[in-house]
Amino acid sequence: MEADNDTGISEFLLLGLSEEPELQPIIFGLFLCMYLIIVLGNLLIILAVSSDSHLHTSMYFFLTSLSFTDICFTSTTIPKMLWNIQTQSQVITYAGCLTQMYFFILFGSWDDFLLTVMAYDRFVAICHPLHYTVIMNPRLCGLLVLVSWVISVLNSLLQSLTVLQLSFRTKVEIPHFFCELNQVVGQACSDTFLNDMVMYFGIVLLGGAPLAGILYSYSKIVSSIRRISSAQGKYKAFSTCASHLSIVSLFYCTILGVYLSSAAPQSSHSSAVASVMYTVVTPMLNPFIYTLRNRDIKRALKRITGVPVM
């Protein structure tokens, strides 16, 4: 078919996780439940921290920022997916696809940077406990979040602008449940060399640099924990990092798996399924992993809801 996205009439079809009609109600119900858990769970974290003055510290400031980002991150993909299943339509417009891709990259990058900032916060708390409140002052915390936001916006804008230069057929089938950058670029009928270079540069720079920061922070944390004499002290120090380390491992391992497997054409379906882990499951686990073992958050939630949290 003729390439024609310049006139704005290109139509994208999101094939979703499965094209089997009998599976659609199951997928709809499952993703609706997960989305509600993500939104309500993360909103409760934000409300709990905001309403309790004892939680107005750098660690909880970053946690609320992560919760807000997770809500936005999942809201760029799941509502459209649910709408398509409900209306039995796979269509997303060219403009809608670019918009979804822009905000997905934006909030995904911001999520990545926030995980790095949280690792740095744990590094300061464990390795420099006496200077923690001085180093992690409100001004620095706000600056770290702001810089992370600005870099994420610039990266998302750059990636989206390069996609605007591509030509597509009048109807494009994307074997995914949202407009994922790699999948969209792969469907272009014009040269994608520049897009590939910008995309992989972004992955290396904005994925590799935060990961290196996280690994460095944890290498110092482990070194500090090993110098603690008591077993109870070691356990207490490690327990403050265990939740964050679990989310980081899940987030990076699934993303790495998706992008490595995307090189094989036959793995499009498995790539879409794997992407559910970092786009849906990880944000859904955030309220549970970060709060269920946190007595301060439990106390704040009990004060708000009047119901004890296990």
Coordinates of C-alpha atoms in Angstrom, one line a residue:
M1 CA 0.0 0.0 0.0
E2 CA 1.1 3.6 -0.5
A3 CA 3.0 5.3 2.3
D4 CA 0.9 8.2 3.5
N5 CA 1.3 9.4 7.0
D6 CA 2.1 13.0 6.0
T7 CA -1.6 13.7 5.2
G8 CA -2.6 12.4 8.7
I9 CA -4.8 9.6 7.5
S10 CA -2.6 6.7 8.6
E11 CA -4.4 4.2 10.7
F12 CA -2.7 1.9 13.3
L13 CA -4.2 -1.3 14.4
L14 CA -3.2 -2.5 17.9
L15 CA -3.4 -6.3 17.7
G16 CA -3.2 -6.6 21.5
L17 CA -2.1 -9.6 23.6
S18 CA -4.4 -12.0 21.8
E19 CA -6.8 -12.0 18.9
E20 CA -8.9 -14.9 20.2
P21 CA -12.4 -13.6 20.9
E22 CA -13.1 -15.9 23.9
L23 CA -10.0 -14.5 25.7
Q24 CA -11.0 -10.8 25.3
P25 CA -13.4 -10.7 28.4
I26 CA -10.7 -12.4 30.5
I27 CA -8.0 -10.0 29.4
F28 CA -10.4 -7.0 29.9
G29 CA -11.4 -8.1 33.5
L30 CA -7.7 -8.9 34.4
F31 CA -6.3 -5.6 33.2
L32 CA -9.2 -3.6 34.6
C33 CA -8.6 -5.1 38.1
M34 CA -4.8 -4.5 37.8
Y35 CA -5.4 -0.9 36.7
L36 CA -7.7 -0.2 39.6
I37 CA -5.2 -1.6 42.0
I38 CA -2.5 0.5 40.5
V39 CA -4.5 3.8 40.7
L40 CA -6.1 3.2 44.1
G41 CA -2.9 1.7 45.7
N42 CA -0.7 4.5 44.6
L43 CA -3.2 7.2 45.4
L44 CA -3.4 5.8 48.9
I45 CA 0.4 6.1 49.2
I46 CA 0.3 9.7 48.1
L47 CA -2.6 10.5 50.4
A48 CA -0.9 8.7 53.4
V49 CA 2.4 10.6 53.0
S50 CA 0.7 13.9 52.4
S51 CA -1.5 13.7 55.5
D52 CA 1.2 12.6 57.9
S53 CA 3.9 15.2 58.8
H54 CA 6.1 12.4 60.1
L55 CA 6.4 11.1 56.6
H56 CA 7.6 14.4 55.1
T57 CA 11.1 13.1 54.5
S58 CA 13.1 12.6 51.3
M59 CA 12.5 8.9 51.2
Y60 CA 8.7 9.3 51.2
F61 CA 8.9 12.3 48.9
F62 CA 10.6 10.2 46.3
L63 CA 8.1 7.4 47.0
T64 CA 5.1 9.6 46.3
S65 CA 6.8 10.9 43.1
L66 CA 7.2 7.3 42.0
S67 CA 3.6 6.5 42.8
F68 CA 2.4 9.5 40.8
T69 CA 4.6 8.5 37.9
D70 CA 3.3 4.9 38.0
I71 CA -0.3 6.1 37.8
C72 CA 0.5 8.3 34.7
F73 CA 2.7 5.6 33.2
T74 CA 0.0 3.0 33.2
S75 CA -2.7 5.5 32.3
T76 CA -1.0 6.0 28.9
T77 CA -1.7 2.5 27.8
I78 CA -4.3 0.5 29.8
P79 CA -7.4 2.7 29.3
K80 CA -6.9 2.7 25.5
M81 CA -6.5 -1.1 25.6
L82 CA -9.6 -1.5 27.7
W83 CA -11.6 0.8 25.4
N84 CA -10.5 -1.2 22.3
I85 CA -11.6 -4.4 23.9
Q86 CA -14.9 -3.0 25.0
T87 CA -15.7 -1.5 21.6
Q88 CA -14.2 -4.5 19.7
S89 CA -12.0 -2.1 17.8
Q90 CA -8.2 -2.3 17.3
V91 CA -7.9 1.2 15.8
I92 CA -5.7 4.0 17.1
T93 CA -5.2 7.1 15.0
Y94 CA -1.7 8.3 13.9
A95 CA -1.8 11.3 16.2
G96 CA -3.2 9.2 19.0
C97 CA -0.3 6.7 18.5
L98 CA 2.3 9.4 18.6
T99 CA 0.8 11.0 21.7
Q100 CA 0.6 7.7 23.5
M101 CA 4.2 6.9 22.6
Y102 CA 5.4 10.3 23.7
F103 CA 3.8 10.1 27.2
F104 CA 4.8 6.4 27.6
I105 CA 8.5 7.3 27.0
L106 CA 8.2 10.3 29.2
F107 CA 6.8 8.6 32.2
G108 CA 8.8 5.4 31.6
S109 CA 12.1 7.5 31.6
W110 CA 11.0 9.4 34.7
D111 CA 10.2 6.2 36.5
D112 CA 13.7 5.0 35.6
F113 CA 15.4 8.1 37.0
L114 CA 13.3 8.1 40.2
L115 CA 14.4 4.5 40.9
T116 CA 18.0 5.8 40.6
V117 CA 17.3 8.8 42.8
M118 CA 15.8 6.5 45.4
A119 CA 18.9 4.3 45.3
Y120 CA 21.0 7.4 45.9
D121 CA 18.8 8.3 48.9
R122 CA 19.3 4.8 50.4
F123 CA 23.0 5.1 49.8
V124 CA 23.2 8.4 51.7
A125 CA 21.0 7.0 54.5
I126 CA 23.1 3.9 55.1
C127 CA 26.6 5.1 54.2
H128 CA 26.3 8.6 55.6
P129 CA 23.6 8.4 58.3
L130 CA 24.8 11.3 60.4
H131 CA 24.7 13.7 57.4
Y132 CA 21.5 12.3 55.8
T133 CA 19.2 15.1 56.7
V134 CA 21.8 17.7 55.7
I135 CA 22.6 16.1 52.3
M136 CA 19.1 15.1 51.4
N137 CA 17.5 18.5 52.1
P138 CA 14.2 19.6 50.4
R139 CA 16.0 21.7 47.9
L140 CA 18.2 18.9 46.6
C141 CA 15.3 16.5 46.6
G142 CA 13.2 18.8 44.5
L143 CA 16.1 19.5 42.2
L144 CA 16.7 15.8 41.6
V145 CA 13.1 15.2 40.7
L146 CA 13.0 18.3 38.5
V147 CA 16.2 17.4 36.6
S148 CA 14.8 13.8 36.1
W149 CA 11.6 15.3 34.7
V150 CA 13.4 17.7 32.3
I151 CA 15.7 15.0 30.9
S152 CA 12.7 12.6 30.5
V153 CA 10.8 15.3 28.6
L154 CA 13.7 16.0 26.3
N155 CA 14.3 12.4 25.6
S156 CA 10.7 11.7 24.8
L157 CA 10.5 14.8 22.6
L158 CA 13.6 13.7 20.6
Q159 CA 12.3 10.1 20.1
S160 CA 8.8 11.3 19.0
L161 CA 10.2 13.9 16.6
T162 CA 12.3 11.3 14.8
V163 CA 9.2 9.1 14.4
L164 CA 7.5 12.1 12.8
Q165 CA 10.0 11.9 9.9
L166 CA 9.0 8.3 9.0
S167 CA 6.5 7.2 6.4
F168 CA 3.9 4.5 7.0
R169 CA 1.4 2.6 5.0
T170 CA -2.2 3.7 5.2
K171 CA -2.9 0.9 7.6
V172 CA -0.3 -0.5 10.0
E173 CA -0.7 -3.5 12.2
I174 CA 1.3 -3.3 15.5
P175 CA 1.6 -6.7 17.3
H176 CA 1.3 -5.0 20.7
F177 CA -1.4 -3.6 23.0
F178 CA 0.1 -0.1 22.8
C179 CA 2.3 2.0 20.5
E180 CA 5.7 0.9 21.7
L181 CA 8.5 2.8 20.1
N182 CA 10.5 -0.2 18.8
Q183 CA 7.3 -1.7 17.3
V184 CA 6.2 1.5 15.6
V185 CA 9.6 2.2 14.1
G186 CA 9.8 -1.4 12.8
Q187 CA 6.5 -0.9 10.8
A188 CA 7.9 2.2 8.9
C189 CA 8.4 1.9 5.2
S190 CA 11.1 4.5 5.0
D191 CA 14.7 4.4 6.2
T192 CA 14.9 4.0 10.0
F193 CA 18.7 4.3 10.5
L194 CA 18.4 7.7 12.3
N195 CA 15.6 6.4 14.5
D196 CA 17.5 3.3 15.4
M197 CA 20.6 5.3 16.4
V198 CA 18.5 7.8 18.5
M199 CA 16.6 4.9 20.1
Y200 CA 19.6 2.9 21.1
F201 CA 21.5 6.0 22.1
G202 CA 18.6 6.8 24.5
I203 CA 18.6 3.2 25.8
V204 CA 22.3 3.2 26.5
L205 CA 22.5 6.7 27.9
L206 CA 19.2 7.0 29.8
G207 CA 19.0 3.3 30.7
G208 CA 22.7 2.5 31.2
A209 CA 23.6 5.6 33.2
P210 CA 20.8 5.2 35.8
L211 CA 21.5 1.5 36.1
A212 CA 25.2 2.2 36.6
G213 CA 24.2 4.7 39.3
I214 CA 22.0 2.1 41.0
L215 CA 24.8 -0.5 40.9
Y216 CA 27.3 1.9 42.3
S217 CA 25.0 2.9 45.1
Y218 CA 24.3 -0.7 46.1
S219 CA 28.0 -1.6 45.9
K220 CA 28.7 1.0 48.5
I221 CA 25.6 0.0 50.5
V222 CA 26.7 -3.7 50.6
S223 CA 30.2 -2.6 51.6
S224 CA 28.7 -0.5 54.5
I225 CA 26.4 -3.3 55.6
R226 CA 29.3 -5.8 55.8
R227 CA 31.0 -3.5 58.3
I228 CA 28.1 -3.5 60.7
S229 CA 29.0 -5.9 63.6
S230 CA 25.5 -7.0 64.7
A231 CA 23.3 -9.3 62.7
Q232 CA 20.2 -7.3 63.7
G233 CA 21.9 -4.1 62.4
K234 CA 22.7 -5.8 59.1
Y235 CA 19.1 -7.0 58.7
K236 CA 17.7 -3.6 59.5
A237 CA 19.9 -1.8 57.0
F238 CA 19.3 -4.4 54.3
S239 CA 15.5 -4.4 54.9
T240 CA 15.3 -0.7 54.0
C241 CA 16.7 -1.5 50.6
A242 CA 15.1 -4.9 49.8
S243 CA 11.8 -3.5 48.5
H244 CA 13.6 -1.0 46.2
L245 CA 16.0 -3.6 45.0
S246 CA 13.1 -6.0 44.1
I247 CA 11.4 -3.4 42.0
V248 CA 14.6 -2.4 40.2
S249 CA 15.5 -6.0 39.4
L250 CA 12.0 -6.7 38.0
F251 CA 11.9 -3.4 36.1
Y252 CA 15.3 -3.7 34.4
C253 CA 15.2 -7.5 33.7
T254 CA 11.9 -7.3 31.9
I255 CA 12.8 -4.3 29.9
L256 CA 16.1 -5.9 28.9
G257 CA 14.3 -9.1 27.9
V258 CA 11.8 -7.2 25.8
Y259 CA 14.4 -5.3 23.8
L260 CA 16.7 -8.2 23.3
S261 CA 13.9 -10.5 22.2
S262 CA 12.4 -7.9 19.8
A263 CA 15.3 -8.5 17.4
A264 CA 13.7 -11.8 16.5
P265 CA 10.6 -11.4 14.3
Q266 CA 8.8 -14.5 15.6
S267 CA 8.9 -13.1 19.2
S268 CA 6.5 -10.2 18.7
H269 CA 3.8 -11.9 20.8
S270 CA 6.1 -13.0 23.5
S271 CA 7.6 -9.4 23.6
A272 CA 4.2 -7.9 24.1
V273 CA 3.4 -10.4 26.9
A274 CA 6.8 -9.7 28.6
S275 CA 6.2 -6.0 28.4
V276 CA 3.2 -6.4 30.7
M277 CA 5.7 -7.1 33.5
Y278 CA 7.2 -3.6 33.4
T279 CA 4.2 -1.7 32.1
V280 CA 1.6 -3.1 34.4
V281 CA 2.8 -5.7 37.0
T282 CA 5.7 -3.6 38.4
P283 CA 3.5 -0.5 39.0
M284 CA 0.9 -2.7 40.5
L285 CA 3.4 -4.3 43.0
N286 CA 4.7 -0.9 44.0
P287 CA 2.1 -0.1 46.7
F288 CA 2.4 -3.6 48.1
I289 CA 6.2 -3.9 48.1
Y290 CA 6.9 -0.4 49.4
T291 CA 4.2 -0.2 52.0
L292 CA 3.0 -3.5 53.5
R293 CA 6.3 -3.9 55.4
N294 CA 6.5 -0.2 56.4
R295 CA 5.0 0.5 59.8
D296 CA 4.9 4.3 59.2
I297 CA 2.8 3.9 56.1
K298 CA 0.6 1.3 57.8
R299 CA -0.1 3.7 60.6
A300 CA -0.9 6.6 58.2
L301 CA -3.2 4.4 56.2
K302 CA -5.0 3.2 59.4
R303 CA -5.5 6.9 60.4
I304 CA -7.0 7.7 57.0
T305 CA -9.2 4.6 56.4
G306 CA -9.8 3.5 60.0
V307 CA -9.0 0.0 59.0
P308 CA -5.8 -1.8 60.2
V309 CA -3.4 -2.7 57.4
M310 CA -1.8 -6.1 57.7

